[in-house]
């Protein structure tokens, strides 16, 4: 379940957290150790002076052991004076049978932090049984707009214009949905490498910038060999412009490489890089069919829709009122903004998915959080709304 926090601090502007699943992740900034905990992140610039950090906390199955008791994760964000700006804890439960089977895998939790300029650390600690593992990750927030954000490589980037739920290994960047991996591995049968990076204008206005040159290089890990080089022109304007695409690397010999993206401006080139691996022929994973099972999420959505949000229970104006309230003051993760513009039937479906996701007691007949929120919303509307507009 996703959680949302508001922090009263000039340095830490906002923090969002989400529940994890057994997946893998990759990033431009990575820290980890033999503890089996890794934190990956990428940084983006946001006006007027904010660095948006999106990352994943990854816990290897190997460190969890076969204990049936859930592990506890402590997450702390500190400034350069070692002051804790935020701390949060949650339990990490993984099926003991899966862990004991020796299967390779990870549990991941996404996070998003908005930081003012400066130096910070993210401290992640894992308590499982009597063991304590931890890792500390330094993060520098930009003092001014860079030429490029960190580079994110991916096995797949797709365009999505709806608000459908993301997979545990996916992140949304505007209209793009990016699949994340700890280290992108390409197969000869699917040799395309996807990338996402943001370019920022050299001046506050940005409109008068001349066309600039963006380069793409495939290099050996030590930077000594360049196996592919291509360029393209780009007009960078405004607060930031996403640059995304795919490079067809068919014929690239097996091995480890770096994709290096450079932006040439005023005679100087600023570069960002990310690693990936090309695997040899015959290394494609075997796909084993699993028996289909009914989706508990779909069942829960339908139950909420039928009990609370059907047209016989809640009229269209009340549905729209709840959408507006959740966009302003959600009790959990924010509701997708698209809910404001879709028809009432689509709003009901989005609301049923939302309330099923934040249900504090899933599997029961009632959603207590919905009932309390709706009661409070009715009281606020009765006491404080403008009589003519019900706003």
PDB file of C-alpha atoms in Angstrom, residues 96-357:
ATOM      1  CA  UNK A  96       8.769 -18.147   4.067  1.00  0.00           C
ATOM      2  CA  UNK A  97       8.384 -21.067   1.671  1.00  0.00           C
ATOM      3  CA  UNK A  98       9.532 -18.954  -1.271  1.00  0.00           C
ATOM      4  CA  UNK A  99      12.569 -17.716   0.636  1.00  0.00           C
ATOM      5  CA  UNK A 100      13.427 -21.175   1.954  1.00  0.00           C
ATOM      6  CA  UNK A 101      13.209 -22.655  -1.551  1.00  0.00           C
ATOM      7  CA  UNK A 102      16.375 -20.785  -2.494  1.00  0.00           C
ATOM      8  CA  UNK A 103      14.666 -18.919  -5.323  1.00  0.00           C
ATOM      9  CA  UNK A 104      16.452 -15.759  -6.395  1.00  0.00           C
ATOM     10  CA  UNK A 105      14.475 -12.587  -5.930  1.00  0.00           C
ATOM     11  CA  UNK A 106      14.057  -9.237  -4.227  1.00  0.00           C
ATOM     12  CA  UNK A 107      11.474  -7.199  -2.426  1.00  0.00           C
ATOM     13  CA  UNK A 108      11.417  -3.581  -3.562  1.00  0.00           C
ATOM     14  CA  UNK A 109       9.864  -0.392  -2.218  1.00  0.00           C
ATOM     15  CA  UNK A 110       9.747   2.783  -4.359  1.00  0.00           C
ATOM     16  CA  UNK A 111      10.267   6.242  -2.911  1.00  0.00           C
ATOM     17  CA  UNK A 112      10.165   9.833  -4.125  1.00  0.00           C
ATOM     18  CA  UNK A 113      11.849  12.733  -2.312  1.00  0.00           C
ATOM     19  CA  UNK A 114      11.849  16.428  -3.215  1.00  0.00           C
ATOM     20  CA  UNK A 115      14.970  18.137  -1.867  1.00  0.00           C
ATOM     21  CA  UNK A 116      16.265  21.678  -1.646  1.00  0.00           C
ATOM     22  CA  UNK A 117      19.910  22.222  -2.752  1.00  0.00           C
ATOM     23  CA  UNK A 118      22.394  20.500  -0.463  1.00  0.00           C
ATOM     24  CA  UNK A 119      23.817  17.146   0.611  1.00  0.00           C
ATOM     25  CA  UNK A 120      21.743  14.403   2.182  1.00  0.00           C
ATOM     26  CA  UNK A 121      21.870  10.734   3.139  1.00  0.00           C
ATOM     27  CA  UNK A 122      19.265   8.009   2.903  1.00  0.00           C
ATOM     28  CA  UNK A 123      19.741   5.445   5.672  1.00  0.00           C
ATOM     29  CA  UNK A 124      17.964   2.096   5.279  1.00  0.00           C
ATOM     30  CA  UNK A 125      18.061  -0.516   8.055  1.00  0.00           C
ATOM     31  CA  UNK A 126      16.636  -4.034   7.972  1.00  0.00           C
ATOM     32  CA  UNK A 127      15.855  -5.869  11.232  1.00  0.00           C
ATOM     33  CA  UNK A 128      15.114  -9.563  10.688  1.00  0.00           C
ATOM     34  CA  UNK A 129      15.202 -11.869  13.679  1.00  0.00           C
ATOM     35  CA  UNK A 130      18.307 -10.981  15.667  1.00  0.00           C
ATOM     36  CA  UNK A 131      20.192  -9.682  12.597  1.00  0.00           C
ATOM     37  CA  UNK A 132      20.490  -6.040  11.560  1.00  0.00           C
ATOM     38  CA  UNK A 133      21.615  -5.021   8.058  1.00  0.00           C
ATOM     39  CA  UNK A 134      21.891  -1.459   6.788  1.00  0.00           C
ATOM     40  CA  UNK A 135      23.153   0.770   4.001  1.00  0.00           C
ATOM     41  CA  UNK A 136      23.703   4.529   3.783  1.00  0.00           C
ATOM     42  CA  UNK A 137      23.372   6.371   0.462  1.00  0.00           C
ATOM     43  CA  UNK A 138      24.669   9.932  -0.091  1.00  0.00           C
ATOM     44  CA  UNK A 139      22.524  12.119  -2.358  1.00  0.00           C
ATOM     45  CA  UNK A 140      23.455  15.573  -3.642  1.00  0.00           C
ATOM     46  CA  UNK A 141      20.572  17.838  -4.635  1.00  0.00           C
ATOM     47  CA  UNK A 142      21.332  20.194  -7.515  1.00  0.00           C
ATOM     48  CA  UNK A 143      22.253  23.774  -6.618  1.00  0.00           C
ATOM     49  CA  UNK A 144      21.180  24.951 -10.080  1.00  0.00           C
ATOM     50  CA  UNK A 145      19.649  23.435 -13.189  1.00  0.00           C
ATOM     51  CA  UNK A 146      22.068  20.937 -14.782  1.00  0.00           C
ATOM     52  CA  UNK A 147      22.241  20.341 -18.516  1.00  0.00           C
ATOM     53  CA  UNK A 148      20.946  16.789 -18.047  1.00  0.00           C
ATOM     54  CA  UNK A 149      19.171  14.752 -15.412  1.00  0.00           C
ATOM     55  CA  UNK A 150      20.528  11.368 -14.420  1.00  0.00           C
ATOM     56  CA  UNK A 151      20.185   8.759 -17.174  1.00  0.00           C
ATOM     57  CA  UNK A 152      17.724   5.902 -16.795  1.00  0.00           C
ATOM     58  CA  UNK A 153      18.142   2.826 -19.000  1.00  0.00           C
ATOM     59  CA  UNK A 154      15.345   0.300 -19.273  1.00  0.00           C
ATOM     60  CA  UNK A 155      14.343  -2.957 -20.971  1.00  0.00           C
ATOM     61  CA  UNK A 156      11.100  -1.242 -22.007  1.00  0.00           C
ATOM     62  CA  UNK A 157       9.507   2.221 -22.084  1.00  0.00           C
ATOM     63  CA  UNK A 158       5.887   2.567 -23.153  1.00  0.00           C
ATOM     64  CA  UNK A 159       3.479   5.460 -23.590  1.00  0.00           C
ATOM     65  CA  UNK A 160       0.424   5.428 -21.345  1.00  0.00           C
ATOM     66  CA  UNK A 161      -2.227   8.147 -21.381  1.00  0.00           C
ATOM     67  CA  UNK A 162      -4.453   6.569 -18.705  1.00  0.00           C
ATOM     68  CA  UNK A 163      -4.139   6.217 -14.943  1.00  0.00           C
ATOM     69  CA  UNK A 164      -3.907   2.433 -14.819  1.00  0.00           C
ATOM     70  CA  UNK A 165      -1.959   0.989 -11.931  1.00  0.00           C
ATOM     71  CA  UNK A 166       1.767   0.534 -12.464  1.00  0.00           C
ATOM     72  CA  UNK A 167       3.656  -2.675 -11.978  1.00  0.00           C
ATOM     73  CA  UNK A 168       6.037  -2.860  -8.970  1.00  0.00           C
ATOM     74  CA  UNK A 169       9.032  -2.427 -11.310  1.00  0.00           C
ATOM     75  CA  UNK A 170       7.555   0.543 -13.178  1.00  0.00           C
ATOM     76  CA  UNK A 171       7.723   4.311 -12.713  1.00  0.00           C
ATOM     77  CA  UNK A 172       5.729   7.019 -14.472  1.00  0.00           C
ATOM     78  CA  UNK A 173       7.478   9.995 -16.069  1.00  0.00           C
ATOM     79  CA  UNK A 174       4.803  12.183 -17.653  1.00  0.00           C
ATOM     80  CA  UNK A 175       3.179  10.091 -20.386  1.00  0.00           C
ATOM     81  CA  UNK A 176       5.959   7.490 -20.278  1.00  0.00           C
ATOM     82  CA  UNK A 177       5.942   4.337 -18.147  1.00  0.00           C
ATOM     83  CA  UNK A 178       9.467   3.060 -17.555  1.00  0.00           C
ATOM     84  CA  UNK A 179      10.299  -0.501 -16.516  1.00  0.00           C
ATOM     85  CA  UNK A 180      13.212  -0.457 -14.091  1.00  0.00           C
ATOM     86  CA  UNK A 181      15.887  -3.077 -13.540  1.00  0.00           C
ATOM     87  CA  UNK A 182      19.002  -3.184 -11.300  1.00  0.00           C
ATOM     88  CA  UNK A 183      21.124  -3.686 -14.388  1.00  0.00           C
ATOM     89  CA  UNK A 184      19.503  -3.868 -17.797  1.00  0.00           C
ATOM     90  CA  UNK A 185      20.238  -7.190 -19.504  1.00  0.00           C
ATOM     91  CA  UNK A 186      19.586  -7.477 -23.230  1.00  0.00           C
ATOM     92  CA  UNK A 187      19.069 -10.728 -25.109  1.00  0.00           C
ATOM     93  CA  UNK A 188      20.156 -11.265 -28.725  1.00  0.00           C
ATOM     94  CA  UNK A 189      16.506 -11.941 -29.581  1.00  0.00           C
ATOM     95  CA  UNK A 190      15.511  -8.532 -28.147  1.00  0.00           C
ATOM     96  CA  UNK A 191      18.566  -6.249 -28.431  1.00  0.00           C
ATOM     97  CA  UNK A 192      16.846  -2.839 -28.058  1.00  0.00           C
ATOM     98  CA  UNK A 193      17.998  -0.621 -25.174  1.00  0.00           C
ATOM     99  CA  UNK A 194      15.472   2.012 -24.035  1.00  0.00           C
ATOM    100  CA  UNK A 195      16.526   5.214 -22.292  1.00  0.00           C
ATOM    101  CA  UNK A 196      15.011   8.237 -20.539  1.00  0.00           C
ATOM    102  CA  UNK A 197      16.818  11.472 -19.663  1.00  0.00           C
ATOM    103  CA  UNK A 198      15.684  15.068 -19.198  1.00  0.00           C
ATOM    104  CA  UNK A 199      17.417  18.084 -20.778  1.00  0.00           C
ATOM    105  CA  UNK A 200      17.244  21.544 -19.202  1.00  0.00           C
ATOM    106  CA  UNK A 201      17.556  24.970 -20.811  1.00  0.00           C
ATOM    107  CA  UNK A 202      20.717  26.969 -20.227  1.00  0.00           C
ATOM    108  CA  UNK A 203      18.792  30.090 -19.191  1.00  0.00           C
ATOM    109  CA  UNK A 204      15.644  30.777 -17.215  1.00  0.00           C
ATOM    110  CA  UNK A 205      13.688  31.613 -20.352  1.00  0.00           C
ATOM    111  CA  UNK A 206      15.211  28.935 -22.527  1.00  0.00           C
ATOM    112  CA  UNK A 207      13.317  30.084 -25.607  1.00  0.00           C
ATOM    113  CA  UNK A 208      16.338  31.664 -27.270  1.00  0.00           C
ATOM    114  CA  UNK A 209      18.644  28.680 -26.956  1.00  0.00           C
ATOM    115  CA  UNK A 210      20.200  27.587 -30.239  1.00  0.00           C
ATOM    116  CA  UNK A 211      19.823  23.948 -31.333  1.00  0.00           C
ATOM    117  CA  UNK A 212      22.219  21.747 -29.416  1.00  0.00           C
ATOM    118  CA  UNK A 213      23.806  18.396 -30.132  1.00  0.00           C
ATOM    119  CA  UNK A 214      22.979  15.235 -28.190  1.00  0.00           C
ATOM    120  CA  UNK A 215      25.367  12.292 -28.526  1.00  0.00           C
ATOM    121  CA  UNK A 216      24.860   8.601 -27.761  1.00  0.00           C
ATOM    122  CA  UNK A 217      27.856   6.336 -27.172  1.00  0.00           C
ATOM    123  CA  UNK A 218      28.143   2.673 -26.279  1.00  0.00           C
ATOM    124  CA  UNK A 219      31.406   2.339 -24.359  1.00  0.00           C
ATOM    125  CA  UNK A 220      33.335  -0.335 -22.520  1.00  0.00           C
ATOM    126  CA  UNK A 221      33.068  -0.096 -18.701  1.00  0.00           C
ATOM    127  CA  UNK A 222      36.470   1.594 -18.419  1.00  0.00           C
ATOM    128  CA  UNK A 223      35.565   4.103 -21.146  1.00  0.00           C
ATOM    129  CA  UNK A 224      38.516   3.037 -23.249  1.00  0.00           C
ATOM    130  CA  UNK A 225      36.535   1.727 -26.241  1.00  0.00           C
ATOM    131  CA  UNK A 226      33.579   3.255 -28.074  1.00  0.00           C
ATOM    132  CA  UNK A 227      31.621   0.663 -30.045  1.00  0.00           C
ATOM    133  CA  UNK A 228      28.811   2.899 -31.279  1.00  0.00           C
ATOM    134  CA  UNK A 229      28.477   6.656 -31.709  1.00  0.00           C
ATOM    135  CA  UNK A 230      25.551   8.666 -33.029  1.00  0.00           C
ATOM    136  CA  UNK A 231      24.284  12.233 -32.621  1.00  0.00           C
ATOM    137  CA  UNK A 232      21.117  14.221 -33.080  1.00  0.00           C
ATOM    138  CA  UNK A 233      20.100  17.874 -32.795  1.00  0.00           C
ATOM    139  CA  UNK A 234      17.774  19.027 -30.001  1.00  0.00           C
ATOM    140  CA  UNK A 235      16.073  22.311 -29.178  1.00  0.00           C
ATOM    141  CA  UNK A 236      15.977  22.537 -25.382  1.00  0.00           C
ATOM    142  CA  UNK A 237      13.354  24.918 -24.071  1.00  0.00           C
ATOM    143  CA  UNK A 238      11.448  25.524 -20.862  1.00  0.00           C
ATOM    144  CA  UNK A 239      12.026  23.917 -17.485  1.00  0.00           C
ATOM    145  CA  UNK A 240      12.892  20.519 -18.905  1.00  0.00           C
ATOM    146  CA  UNK A 241      12.403  18.323 -21.940  1.00  0.00           C
ATOM    147  CA  UNK A 242      12.286  14.511 -21.811  1.00  0.00           C
ATOM    148  CA  UNK A 243      14.452  12.654 -24.275  1.00  0.00           C
ATOM    149  CA  UNK A 244      13.469   9.030 -24.690  1.00  0.00           C
ATOM    150  CA  UNK A 245      13.928   6.370 -27.326  1.00  0.00           C
ATOM    151  CA  UNK A 246      15.450   2.994 -28.173  1.00  0.00           C
ATOM    152  CA  UNK A 247      18.810   1.980 -29.571  1.00  0.00           C
ATOM    153  CA  UNK A 248      18.918  -1.194 -31.646  1.00  0.00           C
ATOM    154  CA  UNK A 249      22.106  -2.974 -30.548  1.00  0.00           C
ATOM    155  CA  UNK A 250      21.779  -6.090 -32.693  1.00  0.00           C
ATOM    156  CA  UNK A 251      25.223  -7.593 -33.297  1.00  0.00           C
ATOM    157  CA  UNK A 252      26.810  -6.107 -30.163  1.00  0.00           C
ATOM    158  CA  UNK A 253      29.128  -8.785 -28.706  1.00  0.00           C
ATOM    159  CA  UNK A 254      28.206 -10.238 -25.300  1.00  0.00           C
ATOM    160  CA  UNK A 255      29.634  -8.256 -22.400  1.00  0.00           C
ATOM    161  CA  UNK A 256      29.217  -5.301 -20.064  1.00  0.00           C
ATOM    162  CA  UNK A 257      28.830  -1.778 -21.457  1.00  0.00           C
ATOM    163  CA  UNK A 258      27.776   1.771 -20.612  1.00  0.00           C
ATOM    164  CA  UNK A 259      25.345   3.946 -22.506  1.00  0.00           C
ATOM    165  CA  UNK A 260      26.693   7.510 -22.368  1.00  0.00           C
ATOM    166  CA  UNK A 261      24.423  10.415 -23.314  1.00  0.00           C
ATOM    167  CA  UNK A 262      26.076  13.812 -23.787  1.00  0.00           C
ATOM    168  CA  UNK A 263      24.630  17.284 -24.353  1.00  0.00           C
ATOM    169  CA  UNK A 264      26.969  19.689 -26.145  1.00  0.00           C
ATOM    170  CA  UNK A 265      26.408  23.328 -25.228  1.00  0.00           C
ATOM    171  CA  UNK A 266      28.650  26.366 -25.700  1.00  0.00           C
ATOM    172  CA  UNK A 267      31.604  24.184 -26.680  1.00  0.00           C
ATOM    173  CA  UNK A 268      31.359  21.941 -23.591  1.00  0.00           C
ATOM    174  CA  UNK A 269      29.720  18.525 -23.257  1.00  0.00           C
ATOM    175  CA  UNK A 270      27.970  17.287 -20.122  1.00  0.00           C
ATOM    176  CA  UNK A 271      27.537  13.507 -19.945  1.00  0.00           C
ATOM    177  CA  UNK A 272      25.434  10.977 -18.057  1.00  0.00           C
ATOM    178  CA  UNK A 273      25.956   7.208 -18.160  1.00  0.00           C
ATOM    179  CA  UNK A 274      24.214   3.996 -17.114  1.00  0.00           C
ATOM    180  CA  UNK A 275      25.414   0.365 -17.326  1.00  0.00           C
ATOM    181  CA  UNK A 276      23.851  -2.550 -19.186  1.00  0.00           C
ATOM    182  CA  UNK A 277      24.803  -6.079 -20.239  1.00  0.00           C
ATOM    183  CA  UNK A 278      24.435  -7.873 -23.570  1.00  0.00           C
ATOM    184  CA  UNK A 279      23.942 -11.589 -22.926  1.00  0.00           C
ATOM    185  CA  UNK A 280      25.158 -14.375 -25.241  1.00  0.00           C
ATOM    186  CA  UNK A 281      23.046 -16.488 -27.571  1.00  0.00           C
ATOM    187  CA  UNK A 282      21.068 -19.195 -25.836  1.00  0.00           C
ATOM    188  CA  UNK A 283      20.766 -17.252 -22.565  1.00  0.00           C
ATOM    189  CA  UNK A 284      17.087 -16.366 -22.943  1.00  0.00           C
ATOM    190  CA  UNK A 285      15.136 -17.438 -19.843  1.00  0.00           C
ATOM    191  CA  UNK A 286      12.709 -20.324 -20.065  1.00  0.00           C
ATOM    192  CA  UNK A 287       9.083 -19.319 -19.600  1.00  0.00           C
ATOM    193  CA  UNK A 288       7.055 -21.750 -17.501  1.00  0.00           C
ATOM    194  CA  UNK A 289       3.258 -21.591 -17.559  1.00  0.00           C
ATOM    195  CA  UNK A 290       1.556 -21.163 -14.190  1.00  0.00           C
ATOM    196  CA  UNK A 291      -2.066 -22.091 -13.446  1.00  0.00           C
ATOM    197  CA  UNK A 292      -4.395 -19.118 -13.705  1.00  0.00           C
ATOM    198  CA  UNK A 293      -6.051 -17.906 -10.534  1.00  0.00           C
ATOM    199  CA  UNK A 294      -8.743 -15.297  -9.957  1.00  0.00           C
ATOM    200  CA  UNK A 295      -7.613 -11.774  -9.228  1.00  0.00           C
ATOM    201  CA  UNK A 296      -8.357 -10.824  -5.620  1.00  0.00           C
ATOM    202  CA  UNK A 297      -7.802  -7.167  -6.565  1.00  0.00           C
ATOM    203  CA  UNK A 298     -10.518  -7.304  -9.238  1.00  0.00           C
ATOM    204  CA  UNK A 299     -12.887  -8.980  -6.760  1.00  0.00           C
ATOM    205  CA  UNK A 300     -12.199  -6.298  -4.154  1.00  0.00           C
ATOM    206  CA  UNK A 301     -12.754  -3.515  -6.707  1.00  0.00           C
ATOM    207  CA  UNK A 302     -16.126  -4.973  -7.677  1.00  0.00           C
ATOM    208  CA  UNK A 303     -17.188  -5.330  -4.050  1.00  0.00           C
ATOM    209  CA  UNK A 304     -16.432  -1.672  -3.300  1.00  0.00           C
ATOM    210  CA  UNK A 305     -18.206  -0.553  -6.465  1.00  0.00           C
ATOM    211  CA  UNK A 306     -21.332  -2.561  -5.680  1.00  0.00           C
ATOM    212  CA  UNK A 307     -21.518  -1.657  -1.981  1.00  0.00           C
ATOM    213  CA  UNK A 308     -20.608   2.038  -2.015  1.00  0.00           C
ATOM    214  CA  UNK A 309     -20.325   3.538  -5.498  1.00  0.00           C
ATOM    215  CA  UNK A 310     -23.013   2.070  -7.738  1.00  0.00           C
ATOM    216  CA  UNK A 311     -25.538   4.510  -9.237  1.00  0.00           C
ATOM    217  CA  UNK A 312     -28.222   3.119  -6.918  1.00  0.00           C
ATOM    218  CA  UNK A 313     -26.145   4.069  -3.853  1.00  0.00           C
ATOM    219  CA  UNK A 314     -24.312   7.276  -4.859  1.00  0.00           C
ATOM    220  CA  UNK A 315     -25.452   9.765  -7.493  1.00  0.00           C
ATOM    221  CA  UNK A 316     -23.149  11.326 -10.077  1.00  0.00           C
ATOM    222  CA  UNK A 317     -22.735  14.648  -8.240  1.00  0.00           C
ATOM    223  CA  UNK A 318     -21.678  12.853  -5.047  1.00  0.00           C
ATOM    224  CA  UNK A 319     -19.185  10.783  -7.045  1.00  0.00           C
ATOM    225  CA  UNK A 320     -17.726  13.954  -8.551  1.00  0.00           C
ATOM    226  CA  UNK A 321     -17.605  15.554  -5.093  1.00  0.00           C
ATOM    227  CA  UNK A 322     -15.574  12.614  -3.766  1.00  0.00           C
ATOM    228  CA  UNK A 323     -13.183  12.820  -6.728  1.00  0.00           C
ATOM    229  CA  UNK A 324     -12.547  16.510  -5.998  1.00  0.00           C
ATOM    230  CA  UNK A 325     -12.036  15.763  -2.304  1.00  0.00           C
ATOM    231  CA  UNK A 326      -9.531  12.959  -2.960  1.00  0.00           C
ATOM    232  CA  UNK A 327      -7.540  15.162  -5.336  1.00  0.00           C
ATOM    233  CA  UNK A 328      -7.300  17.751  -2.539  1.00  0.00           C
ATOM    234  CA  UNK A 329      -6.965  15.602   0.589  1.00  0.00           C
ATOM    235  CA  UNK A 330      -6.417  11.875  -0.060  1.00  0.00           C
ATOM    236  CA  UNK A 331      -6.136   9.513   2.935  1.00  0.00           C
ATOM    237  CA  UNK A 332      -3.474   7.505   1.091  1.00  0.00           C
ATOM    238  CA  UNK A 333      -1.765   7.872  -2.288  1.00  0.00           C
ATOM    239  CA  UNK A 334      -3.033  10.700  -4.505  1.00  0.00           C
ATOM    240  CA  UNK A 335      -5.887   9.921  -6.851  1.00  0.00           C
ATOM    241  CA  UNK A 336      -4.941  10.173 -10.534  1.00  0.00           C
ATOM    242  CA  UNK A 337      -5.828  13.636 -11.869  1.00  0.00           C
ATOM    243  CA  UNK A 338      -7.475  12.099 -14.908  1.00  0.00           C
ATOM    244  CA  UNK A 339     -10.390  11.171 -12.604  1.00  0.00           C
ATOM    245  CA  UNK A 340     -11.548  14.790 -12.799  1.00  0.00           C
ATOM    246  CA  UNK A 341     -12.088  14.687 -16.573  1.00  0.00           C
ATOM    247  CA  UNK A 342     -13.579  11.239 -17.243  1.00  0.00           C
ATOM    248  CA  UNK A 343     -17.326  10.357 -17.271  1.00  0.00           C
ATOM    249  CA  UNK A 344     -19.133   9.358 -14.073  1.00  0.00           C
ATOM    250  CA  UNK A 345     -18.983   5.613 -14.822  1.00  0.00           C
ATOM    251  CA  UNK A 346     -15.210   5.802 -15.247  1.00  0.00           C
ATOM    252  CA  UNK A 347     -14.976   7.868 -12.048  1.00  0.00           C
ATOM    253  CA  UNK A 348     -16.829   5.111 -10.182  1.00  0.00           C
ATOM    254  CA  UNK A 349     -14.363   2.497 -11.450  1.00  0.00           C
ATOM    255  CA  UNK A 350     -11.348   4.641 -10.515  1.00  0.00           C
ATOM    256  CA  UNK A 351     -12.793   5.292  -7.060  1.00  0.00           C
ATOM    257  CA  UNK A 352     -13.539   1.609  -6.485  1.00  0.00           C
ATOM    258  CA  UNK A 353      -9.938   0.724  -7.412  1.00  0.00           C
ATOM    259  CA  UNK A 354      -8.624   3.461  -5.128  1.00  0.00           C
ATOM    260  CA  UNK A 355     -10.676   2.478  -2.075  1.00  0.00           C
ATOM    261  CA  UNK A 356      -9.977  -1.232  -2.548  1.00  0.00           C
ATOM    262  CA  UNK A 357      -6.263  -0.413  -2.582  1.00  0.00           C
TER     263      UNK A 357
END
